[in-house]
Amino acid sequence: MDKKALVVEGGAMRGIFAAGVLDSFMQQEYNPFQFAIGASAGASNLLGYLAKQPKRSYQIITELGTSADFYNPARFVKGGHLTDVKWLSETSLQKYPLHLDTLLNNIPLYATTTDIETGVANYFKVTKDNLLNVIEATTALPVAYRGTPCFSGSCFTDGAVADSIPVKEAYRRGARDITVILSHPLSYSMPESNSHWLMKRLLSDKPQVADALKTRANRYNQALEFIRFPPKDAKVRVIAPPEDFPVKRLSRKPAVLEAGYQMGVDAGAEHLANLSGIKRYTPEECSACYE
């Protein structure tokens, strides 16, 4: 039987949109999927969804994600982390404990990481034993996070470096009905990097990661092409922010984050209404209903 999968893009604070979409899904108890894959903040958002904890991701992003303990330019200038993802994941578990039994007895969750020796994506199934390591690794932004998570015989960096939107991996794993939650409007395409020389210098000890960053835009745009023109035996459903989505990668203003979250809640509700036939939207009326 063909599988249904849920794929969630990362995007740092832009993940507030996916948090809203997934809260809408939880409100309507919508989970027809056989597995889920997330990259970076997308994997973090999926923890709350699969643990059935509405607003958990929202609280983490708006309360902890805006803290100076997480994002601190002054600390970075002095040689520390710009974004301390280990602090974020550990503090999230302390302040907003996961319903682990619910999470682990739900559908499988795979988190994308990037192997620093190869620059290639590695997809870990999240378990009780590896959860902290995997979430640290999938969100470990190169340069911004100075740590290098190592486990399972390798060391890793942010999963979005190698595979920002793991829709092809979902297809490879047998999914033929794939729902993708993006962090950018549908019109977005990633521009080619013009700072490879700088990344090569800053990541001189991780040359494969620097090379993967150089070609990241190409892989990202190929994933978008797959979404827009999937294979004939597959259906891809897309939920994307509207064109006026105000949240940037490092946005911290409460009003901006609140607006982005509400856009996600509305998009999730519109998507489910469209699926159920309660209301039919045109692509102009509902970009989240685009298929």
Coordinates of C-alpha atoms in Angstrom, one line a residue:
M1 CA 0.0 0.0 0.0
D2 CA 1.3 3.5 -0.9
K3 CA 2.3 5.5 2.2
K4 CA 1.3 9.0 3.3
A5 CA 4.1 11.1 4.7
L6 CA 4.4 14.6 6.3
V7 CA 7.5 16.7 5.5
V8 CA 8.3 19.8 7.4
E9 CA 10.9 22.4 6.3
G10 CA 13.1 24.2 8.9
G11 CA 13.9 27.9 8.6
A12 CA 14.8 28.9 12.2
M13 CA 12.1 31.4 13.5
R14 CA 10.2 30.9 10.2
G15 CA 9.2 27.6 11.8
I16 CA 6.5 29.5 13.7
F17 CA 4.3 29.0 10.5
A18 CA 4.7 25.2 10.7
A19 CA 3.9 25.4 14.4
G20 CA 0.6 27.0 13.6
V21 CA -0.2 24.5 10.8
L22 CA 0.5 21.6 13.1
D23 CA -1.6 23.0 15.9
S24 CA -4.5 23.2 13.4
F25 CA -3.9 19.6 12.6
M26 CA -3.9 18.6 16.3
Q27 CA -7.1 20.6 16.9
Q28 CA -8.9 18.5 14.3
E29 CA -7.0 15.3 15.2
Y30 CA -5.6 15.1 11.7
N31 CA -2.8 12.5 11.3
P32 CA -3.4 10.2 8.4
F33 CA 0.4 9.7 7.9
Q34 CA 2.6 6.7 8.1
F35 CA 5.7 8.6 8.9
A36 CA 7.1 12.2 9.2
I37 CA 10.4 13.8 8.2
G38 CA 11.7 17.2 9.3
A39 CA 14.8 19.2 8.8
S40 CA 16.2 21.5 11.4
A41 CA 13.3 23.5 13.1
G42 CA 11.0 21.3 11.1
A43 CA 12.0 18.2 13.1
S44 CA 11.6 20.2 16.4
N45 CA 8.1 21.2 15.4
L46 CA 7.2 17.6 14.7
L47 CA 8.1 16.6 18.2
G48 CA 5.2 18.6 19.6
Y49 CA 2.8 17.4 16.9
L50 CA 3.6 13.7 17.3
A51 CA 3.5 14.0 21.1
K52 CA 0.1 15.6 20.8
Q53 CA 1.1 18.8 22.7
P54 CA -0.6 21.9 21.1
K55 CA 1.2 25.2 21.5
R56 CA 4.4 23.5 22.7
S57 CA 6.4 24.6 19.6
Y58 CA 4.8 28.0 19.7
Q59 CA 5.9 28.4 23.3
I60 CA 9.5 27.2 22.5
I61 CA 9.8 29.6 19.6
T62 CA 8.3 32.7 21.2
E63 CA 9.7 32.3 24.7
L64 CA 12.9 30.4 24.5
G65 CA 13.8 31.2 20.8
T66 CA 13.8 34.9 21.6
S67 CA 15.9 34.6 24.7
A68 CA 19.5 35.9 24.9
D69 CA 20.5 32.5 26.2
F70 CA 19.6 31.1 22.7
Y71 CA 20.4 34.0 20.3
N72 CA 23.3 36.2 21.4
P73 CA 25.4 38.2 18.9
A74 CA 27.7 39.6 21.7
R75 CA 28.5 36.0 22.8
F76 CA 29.3 35.1 19.2
V77 CA 31.7 38.0 18.8
K78 CA 33.6 36.7 21.8
G79 CA 33.9 33.2 20.3
G80 CA 30.7 31.6 21.6
H81 CA 27.5 30.4 19.9
L82 CA 25.3 32.8 18.0
T83 CA 22.5 30.3 18.4
D84 CA 22.9 27.8 21.2
V85 CA 20.8 24.9 20.0
K86 CA 21.9 22.5 22.7
W87 CA 20.6 25.0 25.3
L88 CA 17.4 25.3 23.4
S89 CA 16.7 21.6 23.1
E90 CA 17.7 20.9 26.7
T91 CA 15.7 23.8 28.2
S92 CA 12.7 22.9 26.0
L93 CA 12.6 19.5 27.5
Q94 CA 12.9 20.9 31.0
K95 CA 10.4 23.7 30.7
Y96 CA 8.0 21.9 28.3
P97 CA 8.5 18.2 29.0
L98 CA 7.6 16.0 26.0
H99 CA 4.9 13.3 26.3
L100 CA 7.5 10.7 25.4
D101 CA 5.3 7.7 25.4
T102 CA 2.9 9.4 23.0
L103 CA 5.7 10.6 20.8
L104 CA 7.4 7.2 20.6
N105 CA 4.2 5.3 20.1
N106 CA 3.1 7.6 17.3
I107 CA 4.2 7.3 13.6
P108 CA 8.0 7.2 13.1
L109 CA 9.8 10.6 13.0
Y110 CA 12.9 11.0 11.0
A111 CA 15.2 14.0 11.4
T112 CA 17.6 15.1 8.7
T113 CA 21.2 15.7 9.6
T114 CA 24.3 16.5 7.5
D115 CA 27.4 14.3 7.9
I116 CA 30.4 16.7 8.2
E117 CA 32.7 14.1 6.6
T118 CA 30.7 13.7 3.4
G119 CA 28.3 16.7 3.3
V120 CA 25.5 14.2 2.6
A121 CA 22.2 13.9 4.4
N122 CA 21.6 11.3 7.0
Y123 CA 18.1 10.6 8.3
F124 CA 17.8 9.4 11.9
K125 CA 14.7 7.8 13.3
V126 CA 14.1 9.6 16.6
T127 CA 14.2 7.3 19.6
K128 CA 14.2 7.8 23.4
D129 CA 18.0 7.2 23.5
N130 CA 19.0 9.5 20.6
L131 CA 16.4 12.3 20.9
L132 CA 18.7 15.0 22.4
N133 CA 21.6 14.2 20.1
V134 CA 19.5 14.1 17.0
I135 CA 17.6 17.4 17.7
E136 CA 20.9 19.1 18.5
A137 CA 22.4 17.8 15.3
T138 CA 19.5 18.7 13.0
T139 CA 19.5 22.3 14.2
A140 CA 23.3 22.8 14.6
L141 CA 23.7 25.7 12.1
P142 CA 27.2 25.8 10.7
V143 CA 29.3 28.7 12.1
A144 CA 26.4 30.0 14.2
Y145 CA 26.6 27.0 16.5
R146 CA 30.2 26.2 17.3
G147 CA 29.6 22.8 18.7
T148 CA 29.8 19.6 16.6
P149 CA 27.4 16.9 17.7
C150 CA 28.9 13.5 17.4
F151 CA 27.1 10.1 17.9
S152 CA 26.5 6.9 16.0
G153 CA 30.1 6.9 14.7
S154 CA 29.9 10.3 12.9
C155 CA 29.7 14.0 13.5
F156 CA 26.9 16.2 12.1
T157 CA 25.6 19.7 11.4
D158 CA 22.3 21.2 10.5
G159 CA 20.1 18.9 8.3
A160 CA 19.0 21.8 6.1
V161 CA 22.5 22.1 4.7
A162 CA 22.1 18.8 2.8
D163 CA 18.4 18.5 2.5
S164 CA 16.2 21.4 3.5
I165 CA 12.9 19.9 2.2
P166 CA 13.3 16.1 2.5
V167 CA 10.4 15.4 0.1
K168 CA 12.5 13.2 -2.2
E169 CA 13.5 11.1 0.8
A170 CA 9.8 10.7 1.7
Y171 CA 9.2 9.4 -1.8
R172 CA 12.2 7.1 -1.6
R173 CA 10.8 5.6 1.5
G174 CA 7.6 4.7 -0.3
A175 CA 5.4 7.7 0.2
R176 CA 3.1 8.5 -2.7
D177 CA 0.8 11.0 -0.9
I178 CA 3.1 13.6 0.6
T179 CA 2.1 16.7 2.6
V180 CA 4.8 19.4 2.7
I181 CA 4.8 22.4 5.1
L182 CA 7.2 25.1 3.7
S183 CA 8.7 28.1 5.4
H184 CA 8.6 30.4 2.4
P185 CA 5.8 31.4 0.0
L186 CA 5.3 29.2 -3.0
S187 CA 6.9 31.8 -5.3
Y188 CA 10.3 31.6 -3.5
S189 CA 13.4 30.1 -5.0
M190 CA 16.7 30.0 -3.2
P191 CA 19.4 32.3 -4.8
E192 CA 22.8 30.9 -5.5
S193 CA 25.3 31.6 -2.7
N194 CA 27.8 34.4 -3.4
S195 CA 29.7 33.9 -0.1
H196 CA 31.3 30.5 -0.7
W197 CA 34.8 32.0 -0.2
L198 CA 33.7 33.1 3.3
M199 CA 32.1 29.8 4.2
K200 CA 35.2 28.0 3.0
R201 CA 37.3 30.2 5.2
L202 CA 35.0 29.9 8.3
L203 CA 34.6 26.2 7.8
S204 CA 38.2 25.4 6.9
D205 CA 38.0 22.4 9.3
K206 CA 34.8 21.1 7.6
P207 CA 35.5 21.5 3.9
Q208 CA 32.7 19.1 2.9
V209 CA 30.1 21.2 4.8
A210 CA 31.4 24.3 3.0
D211 CA 31.0 22.5 -0.4
A212 CA 27.5 21.4 0.6
L213 CA 26.5 25.0 1.4
K214 CA 27.8 26.1 -2.0
T215 CA 25.4 23.7 -3.8
R216 CA 22.6 24.0 -1.3
A217 CA 20.5 26.3 -3.4
N218 CA 20.6 23.9 -6.3
R219 CA 19.3 21.0 -4.1
Y220 CA 16.7 23.3 -2.5
N221 CA 15.3 24.4 -5.9
Q222 CA 15.3 20.8 -7.1
A223 CA 13.1 19.9 -4.2
L224 CA 10.7 22.7 -5.1
E225 CA 10.6 21.3 -8.7
F226 CA 9.8 17.9 -7.3
I227 CA 7.0 19.4 -5.3
R228 CA 5.6 21.4 -8.2
F229 CA 6.0 18.6 -10.7
P230 CA 5.9 15.3 -8.8
P231 CA 6.3 11.8 -10.4
K232 CA 3.1 10.6 -12.0
D233 CA 2.6 8.0 -9.3
A234 CA 2.8 10.6 -6.5
K235 CA 0.6 13.4 -5.1
V236 CA 2.2 16.3 -3.2
R237 CA 0.1 18.6 -1.1
V238 CA 1.7 21.9 -0.2
I239 CA 1.0 24.2 2.7
A240 CA 3.1 27.4 2.3
P241 CA 3.1 30.9 4.0
P242 CA 1.3 33.7 2.1
E243 CA 3.3 36.2 0.2
D244 CA 3.1 38.7 3.0
F245 CA 4.5 36.4 5.6
P246 CA 6.5 38.7 7.9
V247 CA 8.8 36.3 9.8
K248 CA 12.5 36.2 8.9
R249 CA 15.1 33.6 9.9
L250 CA 16.0 35.5 13.0
S251 CA 12.8 37.5 13.8
R252 CA 12.3 38.1 17.5
K253 CA 9.5 40.7 17.8
P254 CA 6.5 39.1 19.6
A255 CA 4.0 40.8 17.3
V256 CA 5.7 39.5 14.1
L257 CA 6.0 36.0 15.5
E258 CA 2.3 36.0 16.6
A259 CA 1.3 37.1 13.1
G260 CA 3.3 34.3 11.5
Y261 CA 1.8 31.7 13.9
Q262 CA -1.7 32.8 13.2
M263 CA -1.0 32.6 9.4
G264 CA 0.0 29.0 10.0
V265 CA -3.1 28.2 12.1
D266 CA -5.3 29.7 9.3
A267 CA -3.4 27.9 6.6
G268 CA -3.8 24.6 8.3
A269 CA -7.5 25.1 8.9
E270 CA -8.0 26.1 5.2
H271 CA -6.0 23.1 4.0
L272 CA -8.2 20.7 6.0
A273 CA -11.4 22.5 5.0
N274 CA -10.3 22.2 1.4
L275 CA -9.5 18.5 1.8
S276 CA -12.8 17.6 3.4
G277 CA -14.8 19.5 0.8
I278 CA -16.3 21.9 3.4
K279 CA -15.0 24.7 1.3
R280 CA -13.2 24.8 -2.0
Y281 CA -10.6 27.4 -2.5
T282 CA -9.0 28.7 -5.7
P283 CA -5.1 28.9 -5.6
E284 CA -5.5 32.6 -5.4
E285 CA -7.7 32.4 -2.3
C286 CA -5.6 29.7 -0.5
S287 CA -2.0 29.1 -1.4
A288 CA -2.0 26.5 1.4
C289 CA -4.5 24.4 -0.6
Y290 CA -2.2 24.2 -3.6
E291 CA -1.6 20.7 -5.0

